[in-house]
Coordinates of C-alpha atoms in Angstrom, one line a residue:
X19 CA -11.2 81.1 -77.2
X20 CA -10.7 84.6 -76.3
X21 CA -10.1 85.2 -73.1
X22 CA -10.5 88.8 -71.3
X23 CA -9.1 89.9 -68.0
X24 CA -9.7 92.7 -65.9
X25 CA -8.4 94.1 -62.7
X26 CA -10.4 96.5 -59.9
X27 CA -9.6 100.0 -61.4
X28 CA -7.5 101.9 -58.7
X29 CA -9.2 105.0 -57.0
X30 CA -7.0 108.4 -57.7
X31 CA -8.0 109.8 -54.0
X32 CA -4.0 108.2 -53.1
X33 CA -0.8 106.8 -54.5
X34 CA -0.2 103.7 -55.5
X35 CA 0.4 101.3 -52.7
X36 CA 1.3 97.4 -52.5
X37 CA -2.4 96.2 -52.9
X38 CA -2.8 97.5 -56.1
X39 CA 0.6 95.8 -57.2
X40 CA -0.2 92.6 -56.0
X41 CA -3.6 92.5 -57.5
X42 CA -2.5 93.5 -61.0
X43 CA 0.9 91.4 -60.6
X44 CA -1.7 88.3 -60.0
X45 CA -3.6 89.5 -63.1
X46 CA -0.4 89.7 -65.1
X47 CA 0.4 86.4 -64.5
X48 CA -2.7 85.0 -65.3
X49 CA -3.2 87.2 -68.7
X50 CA 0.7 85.9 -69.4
X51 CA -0.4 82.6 -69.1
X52 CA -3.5 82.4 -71.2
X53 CA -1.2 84.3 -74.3
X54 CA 1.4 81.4 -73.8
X55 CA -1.7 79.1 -74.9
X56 CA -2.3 81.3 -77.9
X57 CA -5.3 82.4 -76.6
X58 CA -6.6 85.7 -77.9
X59 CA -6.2 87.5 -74.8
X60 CA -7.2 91.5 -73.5
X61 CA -6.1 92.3 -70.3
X62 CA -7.5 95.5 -69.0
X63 CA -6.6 98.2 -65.8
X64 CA -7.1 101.7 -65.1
X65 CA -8.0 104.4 -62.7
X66 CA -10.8 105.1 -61.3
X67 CA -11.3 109.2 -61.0
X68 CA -15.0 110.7 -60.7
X69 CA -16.6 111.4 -57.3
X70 CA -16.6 112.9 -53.8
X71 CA -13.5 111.7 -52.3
X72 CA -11.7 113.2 -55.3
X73 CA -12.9 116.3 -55.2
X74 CA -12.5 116.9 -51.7
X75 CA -9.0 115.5 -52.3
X76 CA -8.2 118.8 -55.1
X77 CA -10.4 121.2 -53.0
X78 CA -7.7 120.3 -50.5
X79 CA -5.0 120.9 -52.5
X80 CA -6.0 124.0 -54.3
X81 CA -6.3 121.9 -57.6
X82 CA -8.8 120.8 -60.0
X83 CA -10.2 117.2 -59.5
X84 CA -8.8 116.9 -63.2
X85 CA -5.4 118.4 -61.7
X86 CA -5.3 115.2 -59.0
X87 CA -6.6 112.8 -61.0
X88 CA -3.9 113.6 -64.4
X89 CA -1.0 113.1 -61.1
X90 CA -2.5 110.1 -59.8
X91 CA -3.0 108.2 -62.8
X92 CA 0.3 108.8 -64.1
X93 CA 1.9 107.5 -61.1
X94 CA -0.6 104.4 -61.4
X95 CA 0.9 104.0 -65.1
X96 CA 4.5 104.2 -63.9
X97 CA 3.8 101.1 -61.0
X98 CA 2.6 98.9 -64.3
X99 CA 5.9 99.4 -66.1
X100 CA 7.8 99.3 -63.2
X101 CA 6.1 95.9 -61.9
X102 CA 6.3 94.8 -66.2
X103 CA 2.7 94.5 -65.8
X104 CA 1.6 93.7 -69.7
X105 CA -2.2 95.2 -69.4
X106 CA -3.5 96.2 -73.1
X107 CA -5.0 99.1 -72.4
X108 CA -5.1 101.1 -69.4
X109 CA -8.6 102.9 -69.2
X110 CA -9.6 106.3 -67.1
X111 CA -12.8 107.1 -66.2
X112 CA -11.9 110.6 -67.4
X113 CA -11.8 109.0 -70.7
X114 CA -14.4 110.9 -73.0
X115 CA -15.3 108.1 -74.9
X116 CA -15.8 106.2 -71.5
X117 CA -18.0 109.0 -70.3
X118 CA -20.2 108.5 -73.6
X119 CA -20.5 105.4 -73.5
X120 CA -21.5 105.3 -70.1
X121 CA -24.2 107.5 -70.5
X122 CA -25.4 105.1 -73.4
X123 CA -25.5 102.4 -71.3
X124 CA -27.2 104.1 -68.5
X125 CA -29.8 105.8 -70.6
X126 CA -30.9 101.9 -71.7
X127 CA -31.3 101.3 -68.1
X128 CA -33.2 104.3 -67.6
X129 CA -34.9 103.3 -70.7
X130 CA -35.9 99.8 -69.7
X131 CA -38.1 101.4 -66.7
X132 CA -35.1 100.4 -64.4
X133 CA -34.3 104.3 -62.5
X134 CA -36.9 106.7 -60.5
X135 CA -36.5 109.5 -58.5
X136 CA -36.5 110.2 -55.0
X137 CA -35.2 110.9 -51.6
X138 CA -32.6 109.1 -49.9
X139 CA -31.4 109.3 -45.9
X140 CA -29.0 106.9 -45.1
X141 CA -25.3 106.5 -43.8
X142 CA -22.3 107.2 -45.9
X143 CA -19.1 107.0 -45.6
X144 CA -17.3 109.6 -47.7
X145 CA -13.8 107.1 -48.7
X146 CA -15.9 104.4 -50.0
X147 CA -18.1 106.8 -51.7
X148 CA -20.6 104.2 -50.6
X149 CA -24.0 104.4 -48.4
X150 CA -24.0 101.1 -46.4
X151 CA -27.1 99.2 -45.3
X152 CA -27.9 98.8 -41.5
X153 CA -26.5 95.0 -41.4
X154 CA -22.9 96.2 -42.5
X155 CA -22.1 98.6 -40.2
X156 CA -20.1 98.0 -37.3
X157 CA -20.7 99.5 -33.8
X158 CA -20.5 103.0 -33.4
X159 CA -22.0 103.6 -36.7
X160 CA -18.3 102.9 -38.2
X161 CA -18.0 101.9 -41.4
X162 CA -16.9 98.4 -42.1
X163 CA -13.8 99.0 -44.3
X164 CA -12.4 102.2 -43.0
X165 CA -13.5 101.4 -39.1
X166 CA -14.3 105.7 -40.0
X167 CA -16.9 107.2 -38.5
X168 CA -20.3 107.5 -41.5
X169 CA -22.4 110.4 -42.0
X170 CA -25.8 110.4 -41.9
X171 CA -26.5 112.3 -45.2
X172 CA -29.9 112.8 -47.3
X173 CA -30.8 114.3 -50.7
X174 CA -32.7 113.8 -54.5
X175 CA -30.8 111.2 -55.9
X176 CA -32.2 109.1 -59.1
X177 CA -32.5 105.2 -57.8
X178 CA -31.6 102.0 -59.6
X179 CA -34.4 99.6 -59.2
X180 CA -31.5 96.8 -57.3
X181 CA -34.8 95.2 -55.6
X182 CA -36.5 94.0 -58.4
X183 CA -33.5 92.2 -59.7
X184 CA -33.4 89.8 -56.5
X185 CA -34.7 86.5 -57.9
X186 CA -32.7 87.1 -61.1
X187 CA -29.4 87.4 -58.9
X188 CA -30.6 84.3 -57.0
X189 CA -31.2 81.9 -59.9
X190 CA -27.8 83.4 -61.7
X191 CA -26.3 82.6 -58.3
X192 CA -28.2 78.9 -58.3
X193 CA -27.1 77.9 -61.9
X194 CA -23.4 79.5 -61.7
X195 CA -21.6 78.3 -58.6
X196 CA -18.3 79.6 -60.1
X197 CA -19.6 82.7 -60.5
X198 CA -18.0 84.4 -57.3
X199 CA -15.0 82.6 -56.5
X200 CA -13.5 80.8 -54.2
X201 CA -16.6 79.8 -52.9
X202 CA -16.2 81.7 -49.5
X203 CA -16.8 84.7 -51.9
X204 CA -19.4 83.2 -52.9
X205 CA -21.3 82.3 -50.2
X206 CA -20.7 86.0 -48.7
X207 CA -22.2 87.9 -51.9
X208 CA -25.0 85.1 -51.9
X209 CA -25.9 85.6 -48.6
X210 CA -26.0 89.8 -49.3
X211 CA -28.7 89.0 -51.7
X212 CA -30.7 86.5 -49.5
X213 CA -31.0 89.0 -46.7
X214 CA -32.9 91.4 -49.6
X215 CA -32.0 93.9 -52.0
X216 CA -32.7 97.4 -51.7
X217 CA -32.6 99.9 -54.3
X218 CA -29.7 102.1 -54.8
X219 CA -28.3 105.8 -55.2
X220 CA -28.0 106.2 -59.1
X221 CA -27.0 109.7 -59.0
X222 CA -26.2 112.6 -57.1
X223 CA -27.0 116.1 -57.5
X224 CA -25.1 117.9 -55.0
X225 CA -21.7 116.4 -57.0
X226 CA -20.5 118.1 -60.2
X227 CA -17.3 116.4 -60.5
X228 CA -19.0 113.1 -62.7
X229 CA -20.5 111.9 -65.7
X230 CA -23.4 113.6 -66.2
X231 CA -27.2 112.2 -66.3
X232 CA -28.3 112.4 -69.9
X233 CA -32.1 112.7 -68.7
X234 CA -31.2 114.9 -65.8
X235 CA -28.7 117.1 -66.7
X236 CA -28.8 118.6 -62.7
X237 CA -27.0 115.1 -61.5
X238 CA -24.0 113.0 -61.9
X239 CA -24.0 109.5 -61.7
X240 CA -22.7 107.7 -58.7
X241 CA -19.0 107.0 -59.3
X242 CA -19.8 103.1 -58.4
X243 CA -21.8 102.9 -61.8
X244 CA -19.6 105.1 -63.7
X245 CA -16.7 102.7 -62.6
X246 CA -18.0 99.4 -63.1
X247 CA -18.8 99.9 -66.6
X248 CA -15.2 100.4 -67.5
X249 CA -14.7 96.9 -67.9
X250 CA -17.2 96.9 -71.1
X251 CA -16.6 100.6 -72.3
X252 CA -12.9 99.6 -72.9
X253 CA -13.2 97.6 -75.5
X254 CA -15.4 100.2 -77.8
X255 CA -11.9 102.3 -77.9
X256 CA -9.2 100.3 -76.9
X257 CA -7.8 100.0 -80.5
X258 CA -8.4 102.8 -83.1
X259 CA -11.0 102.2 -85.1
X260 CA -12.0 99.0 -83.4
X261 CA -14.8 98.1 -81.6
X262 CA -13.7 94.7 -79.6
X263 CA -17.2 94.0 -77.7
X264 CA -18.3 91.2 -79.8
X265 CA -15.0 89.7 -79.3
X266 CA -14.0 90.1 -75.7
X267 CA -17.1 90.4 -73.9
X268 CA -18.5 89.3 -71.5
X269 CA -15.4 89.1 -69.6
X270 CA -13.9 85.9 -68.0
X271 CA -12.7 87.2 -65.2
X272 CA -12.7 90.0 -62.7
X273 CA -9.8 90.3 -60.3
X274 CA -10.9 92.4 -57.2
X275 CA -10.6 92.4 -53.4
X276 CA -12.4 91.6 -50.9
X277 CA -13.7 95.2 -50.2
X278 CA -15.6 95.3 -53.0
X279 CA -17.3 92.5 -53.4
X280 CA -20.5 93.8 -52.9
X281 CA -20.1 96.6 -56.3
X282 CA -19.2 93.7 -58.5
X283 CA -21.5 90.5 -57.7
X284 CA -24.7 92.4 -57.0
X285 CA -24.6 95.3 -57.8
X286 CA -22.5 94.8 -61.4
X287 CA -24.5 91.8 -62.9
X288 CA -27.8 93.4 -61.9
X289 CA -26.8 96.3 -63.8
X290 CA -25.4 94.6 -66.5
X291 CA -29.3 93.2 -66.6
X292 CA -31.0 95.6 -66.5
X293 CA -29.3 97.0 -69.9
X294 CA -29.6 93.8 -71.3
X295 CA -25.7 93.3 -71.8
X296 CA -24.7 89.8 -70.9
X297 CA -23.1 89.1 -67.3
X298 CA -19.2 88.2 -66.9
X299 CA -18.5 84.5 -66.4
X300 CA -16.1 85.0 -63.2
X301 CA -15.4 87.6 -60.4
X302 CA -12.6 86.3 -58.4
X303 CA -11.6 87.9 -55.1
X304 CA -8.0 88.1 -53.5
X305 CA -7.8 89.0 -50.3
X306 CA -6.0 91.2 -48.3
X307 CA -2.4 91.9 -47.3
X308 CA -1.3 92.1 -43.7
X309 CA 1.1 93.8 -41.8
X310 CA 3.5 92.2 -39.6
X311 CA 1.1 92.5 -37.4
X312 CA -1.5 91.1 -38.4
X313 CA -3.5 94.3 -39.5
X314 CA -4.5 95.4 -43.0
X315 CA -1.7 97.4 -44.2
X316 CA -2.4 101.3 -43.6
X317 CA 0.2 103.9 -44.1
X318 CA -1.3 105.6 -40.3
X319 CA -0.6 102.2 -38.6
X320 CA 3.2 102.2 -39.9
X321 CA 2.8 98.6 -41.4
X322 CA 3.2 98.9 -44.9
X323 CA 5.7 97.2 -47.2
X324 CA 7.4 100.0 -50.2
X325 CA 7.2 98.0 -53.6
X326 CA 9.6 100.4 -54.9
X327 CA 11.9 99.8 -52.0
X328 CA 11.7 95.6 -52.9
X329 CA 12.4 96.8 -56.3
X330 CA 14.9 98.6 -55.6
X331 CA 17.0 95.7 -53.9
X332 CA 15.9 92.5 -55.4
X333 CA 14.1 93.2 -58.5
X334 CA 10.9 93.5 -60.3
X335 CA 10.8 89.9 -60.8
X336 CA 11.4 88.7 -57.1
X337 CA 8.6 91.1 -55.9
X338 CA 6.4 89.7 -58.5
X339 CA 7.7 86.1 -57.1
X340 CA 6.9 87.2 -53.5
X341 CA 4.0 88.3 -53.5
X342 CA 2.5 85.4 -55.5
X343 CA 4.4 82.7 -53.5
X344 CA 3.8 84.2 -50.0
X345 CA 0.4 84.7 -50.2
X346 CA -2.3 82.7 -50.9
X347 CA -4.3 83.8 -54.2
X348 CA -7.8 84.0 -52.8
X349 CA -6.5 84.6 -49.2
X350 CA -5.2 87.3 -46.8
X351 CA -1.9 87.1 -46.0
X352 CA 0.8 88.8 -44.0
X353 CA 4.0 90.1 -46.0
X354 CA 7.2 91.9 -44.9
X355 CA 10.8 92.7 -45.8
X356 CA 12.1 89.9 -44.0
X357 CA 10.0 87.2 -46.0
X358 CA 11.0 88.8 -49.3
X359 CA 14.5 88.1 -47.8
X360 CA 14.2 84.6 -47.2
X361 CA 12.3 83.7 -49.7
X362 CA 14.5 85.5 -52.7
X363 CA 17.8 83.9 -51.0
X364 CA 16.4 80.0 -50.0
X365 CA 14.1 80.0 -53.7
X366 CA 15.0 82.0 -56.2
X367 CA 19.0 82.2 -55.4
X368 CA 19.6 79.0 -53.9
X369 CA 17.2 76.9 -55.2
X370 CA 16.1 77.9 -58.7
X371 CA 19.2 80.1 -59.4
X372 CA 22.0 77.6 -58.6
X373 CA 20.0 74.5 -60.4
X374 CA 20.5 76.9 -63.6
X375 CA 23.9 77.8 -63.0
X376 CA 24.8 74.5 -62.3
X377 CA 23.4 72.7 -65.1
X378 CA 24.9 75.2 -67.4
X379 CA 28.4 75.2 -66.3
X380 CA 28.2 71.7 -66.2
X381 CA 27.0 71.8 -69.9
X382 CA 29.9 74.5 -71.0
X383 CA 32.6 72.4 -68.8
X384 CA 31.5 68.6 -69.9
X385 CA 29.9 69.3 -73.4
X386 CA 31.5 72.5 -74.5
X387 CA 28.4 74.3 -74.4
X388 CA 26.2 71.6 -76.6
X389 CA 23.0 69.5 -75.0
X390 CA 23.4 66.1 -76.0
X391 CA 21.3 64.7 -78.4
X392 CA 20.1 62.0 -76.5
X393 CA 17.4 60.0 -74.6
X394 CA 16.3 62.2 -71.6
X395 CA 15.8 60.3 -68.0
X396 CA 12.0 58.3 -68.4
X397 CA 12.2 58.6 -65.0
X398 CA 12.3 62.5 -65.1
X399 CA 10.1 62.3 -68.5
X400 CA 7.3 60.6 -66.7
X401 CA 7.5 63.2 -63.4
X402 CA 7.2 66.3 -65.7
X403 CA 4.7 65.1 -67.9
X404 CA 1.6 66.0 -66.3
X405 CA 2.9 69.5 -65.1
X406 CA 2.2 71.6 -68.2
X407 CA -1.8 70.5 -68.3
X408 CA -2.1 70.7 -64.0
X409 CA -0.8 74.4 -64.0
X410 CA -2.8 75.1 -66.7
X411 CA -6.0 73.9 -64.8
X412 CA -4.7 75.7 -61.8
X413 CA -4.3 79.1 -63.6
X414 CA -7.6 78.6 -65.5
X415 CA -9.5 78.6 -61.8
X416 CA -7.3 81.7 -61.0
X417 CA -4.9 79.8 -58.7
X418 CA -1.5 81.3 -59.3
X419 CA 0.0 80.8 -55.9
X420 CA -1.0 76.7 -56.2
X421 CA 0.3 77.0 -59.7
X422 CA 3.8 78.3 -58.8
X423 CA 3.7 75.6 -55.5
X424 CA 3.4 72.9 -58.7
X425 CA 6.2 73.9 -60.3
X426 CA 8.2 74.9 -57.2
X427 CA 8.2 71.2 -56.6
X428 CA 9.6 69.9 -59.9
X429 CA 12.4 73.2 -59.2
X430 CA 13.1 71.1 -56.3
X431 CA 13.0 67.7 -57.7
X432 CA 15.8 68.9 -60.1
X433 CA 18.1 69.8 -57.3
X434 CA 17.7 66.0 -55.8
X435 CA 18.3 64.7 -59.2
X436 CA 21.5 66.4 -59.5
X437 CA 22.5 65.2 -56.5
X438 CA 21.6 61.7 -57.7
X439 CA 23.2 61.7 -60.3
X440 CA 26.4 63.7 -59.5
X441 CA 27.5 64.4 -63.0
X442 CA 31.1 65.5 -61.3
X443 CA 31.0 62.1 -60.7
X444 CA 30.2 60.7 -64.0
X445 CA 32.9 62.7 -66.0
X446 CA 35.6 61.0 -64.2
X447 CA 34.5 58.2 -65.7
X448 CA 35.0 57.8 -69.5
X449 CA 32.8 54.2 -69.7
X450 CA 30.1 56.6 -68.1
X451 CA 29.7 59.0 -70.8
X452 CA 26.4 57.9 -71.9
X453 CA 25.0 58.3 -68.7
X454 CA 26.7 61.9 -68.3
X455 CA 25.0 62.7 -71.6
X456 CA 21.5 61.4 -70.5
X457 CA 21.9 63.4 -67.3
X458 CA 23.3 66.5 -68.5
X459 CA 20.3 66.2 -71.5
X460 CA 17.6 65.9 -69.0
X461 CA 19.0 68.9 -66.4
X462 CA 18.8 70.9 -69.5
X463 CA 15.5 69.7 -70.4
X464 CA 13.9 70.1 -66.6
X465 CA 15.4 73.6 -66.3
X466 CA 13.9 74.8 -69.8
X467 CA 10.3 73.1 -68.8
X468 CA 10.4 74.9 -65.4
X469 CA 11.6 77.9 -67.0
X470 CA 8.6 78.6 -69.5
X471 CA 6.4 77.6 -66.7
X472 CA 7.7 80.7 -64.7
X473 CA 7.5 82.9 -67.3
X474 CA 4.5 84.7 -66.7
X475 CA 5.4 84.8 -62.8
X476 CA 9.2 86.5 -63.6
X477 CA 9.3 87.1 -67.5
X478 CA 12.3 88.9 -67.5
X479 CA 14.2 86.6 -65.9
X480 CA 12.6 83.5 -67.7
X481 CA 13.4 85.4 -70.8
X482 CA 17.1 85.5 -70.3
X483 CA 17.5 81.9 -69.0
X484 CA 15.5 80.3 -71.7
X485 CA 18.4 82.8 -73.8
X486 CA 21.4 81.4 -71.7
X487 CA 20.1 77.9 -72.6
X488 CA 19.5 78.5 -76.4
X489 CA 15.8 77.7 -76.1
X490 CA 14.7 81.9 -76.8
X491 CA 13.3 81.0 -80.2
X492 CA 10.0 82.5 -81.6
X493 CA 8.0 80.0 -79.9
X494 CA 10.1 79.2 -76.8
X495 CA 7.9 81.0 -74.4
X496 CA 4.8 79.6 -75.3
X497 CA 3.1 77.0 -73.5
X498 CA 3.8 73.4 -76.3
X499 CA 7.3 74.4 -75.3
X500 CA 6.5 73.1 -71.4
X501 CA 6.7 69.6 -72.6
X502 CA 9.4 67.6 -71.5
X503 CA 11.1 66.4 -74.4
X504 CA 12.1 62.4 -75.2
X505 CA 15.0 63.8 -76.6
X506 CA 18.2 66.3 -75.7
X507 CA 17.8 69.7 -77.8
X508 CA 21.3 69.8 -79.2
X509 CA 21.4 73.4 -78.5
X510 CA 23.7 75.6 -77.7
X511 CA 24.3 76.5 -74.2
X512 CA 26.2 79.6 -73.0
X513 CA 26.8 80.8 -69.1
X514 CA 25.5 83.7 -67.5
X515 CA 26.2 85.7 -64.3
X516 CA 23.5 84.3 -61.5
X517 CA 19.7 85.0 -61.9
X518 CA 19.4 85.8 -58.8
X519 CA 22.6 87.1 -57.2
X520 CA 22.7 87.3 -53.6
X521 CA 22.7 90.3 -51.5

């Protein structure tokens, strides 16, 4: 089955900061997944570059919005290649053909009797680009996100009839309890709807910088509706000459956080509606990451963890490791330069790194480099044989940090073996060979399984172990290959300097 993935499209008004790389690391990892399975799989990000913020952004800087948003997004694309993100396509709402397309799809809308006219007074708060309803704010008229202070504001906007799509919501919400997940989401963006829907801004007309109304050529659309539609306006020009709508869509899953769950679970699928365009079948929401402190990471609070800077001393791979081991997918969570620390020198060096060291020094010192051809442990064969289909069920729920817990365990079930067994032992022994064989067979078997398992969590690594243990053919990586085998591979081992050297 196909399967499509998308992440939140990042907002060009900043830099790119550790939020963005943890949501499209998670996304990575599930998108990496779902290929090892042969799925057809699209995995979609992108920049998100119309509206107020923006503009008032380049005014700032004595640039064009165009200016900012061209630096922004180029920085955006440099975090994907530095993170080895493998998106498919990485959309901007600058696009032309997204801007066309958008207008199609809103001009069915307007079509379909779903848009009218009129005046709107009502608090907004300028860095969500967002006017909030009188049961979000907080006190002080602050808004709920930013804790900024909103501004009353009132013009002629065109509205989008959100109201009348209430009992549809409901009874999409009533029949699809995995629509919104994890079902805290859930109950938050069902409990939005149950306290009634009011129509929303469609359009502004004080705003230039925008796709502009096709029916009202004096207003742009609000950048929320211009944005959401990315994740269908993608796949009409993703590949030249290829319109992948019939195949992709509706998506199976949107990665976003927390702060915008509202935009994507009511205000999305009631869109999606009133165009007649079919709904996605998932929207699953992360949550945030924390400071040391305890606070949402914020460059004027001091509390914020560099990516680069992880990079920069550990690798791509153990920041991608971090951030899915640390904290909860679905969660909020607190990270810090000191838990990458522990957690790169007690798991990935100690742990995962010396098991593969180990087993394939022992390999090159006992069995000149060869896997016996041999029976593997049953004991060990029996342990590993449910892994491949439980992470699969994990990952297919979104659950990457339970996934990597899952095979974390068997990681650590391989060091205890080779204690058991102490093949250092065995070789002095030459009536014990057949044991040494079984043993150093089902090391080499344990470390491959683990190995593709981690692969969409660190690919480069997993690509040079499964390399170093002669198991890097064409179809190595993919997920048939997580099955622990009856048999040794016979393959030809080499060493390598550590994974995951320490420093």
């Amino acid at each position: 089955m196909p399967f499509y993935i998308t992440t939140a499209i990042s907002y060009v008004n900043g830099a790119p900061h550790l939020g963005h790389a943890y949501e499209a690391i998670a996304t990575d990892v599930i998108a990496r997944h779902m290929r090892q399975r042969h799925d057809e799989v699209f995995f979609l990000t992108g920049t998100d570059e119309h509206g107020e913020p923006i503009a008032d952004a380049a005014h700032a800087l004595g640039i064009t919005p165009q200016e900012l948003a061209d630096q922004h997004a180029a920085q955006f694309k440099a975090m994907t290649a530095q993170l080895n993100i493998s998106n498919d396509f990485f959309i901007r709402t600058t696009d032309p053909e997204h801007e066309r397309c958008v207008q199609e799809v809103l001009q069915r809308v307007h079509d379909n009797g779903h848009t009218y006219k009129g005046v709107y007074e009502g608090w907004y708060c300028p860095r969500c680009a967002d006017f909030k309803v009188e049961n979000e704010i907080l006190e002080g008229n602050l808004c709920p996100i930013h804790e900024t202070p909103l501004v009353r504001e009132q013009e002629e906007n065109w509205f989008f009839r959100l109201s009348s799509f209430q009992q549809p919501l409901e009874q999409l919400f009533a029949q699809r309890p995995d629509f919104v997940m994890p079902v805290v989401r859930y109950n938050e963006a069902r409990a939005f709807i149950e306290s009634g829907l009011q129509d929303v801004s469609l359009s502004r007309a004080r705003m230039h910088w925008g796709v502009t109304v096709p029916w009202d050529h004096g207003h742009v659309f609000y950048v929320w509706f211009d944005a959401l539609l990315n994740y269908y306006t993608a796949l009409r020009y993703a590949r030249d000459g290829e319109d992948l709508t019939s195949k992709f869509w509706p998506a199976t899953y949107h990665v976003i956080g927390k702060d915008i769950l509202k935009f994507h679970t009511v205000f999305w699928p009631a869109m999606l509606m009133a165009a007649g365009i079919e709904v996605p079948e998932h929207v699953f929401v992360h949550g945030f990451l924390l400071g040391s402190d305890g606070r949402k990471m914020s460059k004027s609070l001091g509390n914020v963890l560099d990516p680069s800077e992880v990079v920069d001393r550990f690798g791509t791979d153990a920041l991608r490791f971090y951030l899915m081991r640390d904290v909860a997918f679905g969660g909020d969570g607190a990270v810090g330069m000191s838990g990458v620390t522990v957690r790169y020198e007690n798991e990935l060096a100690n742990e995962y790194g010396n098991l593969a060291s180990r087993t394939l020094a022992m390999l090159v010192r006992y069995r000149e480099g060869t896997v016996p051809a041999v029976g593997t442990d049953p004991v060990l064969l029996a342990e590993f044989a449910p892994l491949p289909a439980q992470v699969a069920a994990l990952l297919d729920r979104a659950e990457p940090s339970q996934a990597l817990e899952l095979i974390w365990q068997r990681v650590r079930r391989l060091n205890r073996y080779v204690e058991e067994r102490a093949p250092w032992q065995l070789a002095r022994e030459p009536a014990l060979a057949d044991q040494l064989d079984q043993t150093l067979a089902s090391l080499h078997e344990g470390v491959r399984v683990v190995t593709v398992l981690l692969h969409p969590f660190m690919p480069a690594s997993a690509e040079r172990l499964l390399g170093a243990l002669g198991a890097d053919g064409a179809d190595g990586w993919r997920y048939p290959a997580a099955a622990f085998a009856a048999n040794g591979s016979g393959a030809r081992v080499e060493q390598q300097p550590p994974l995951f050297p320490k420093r």
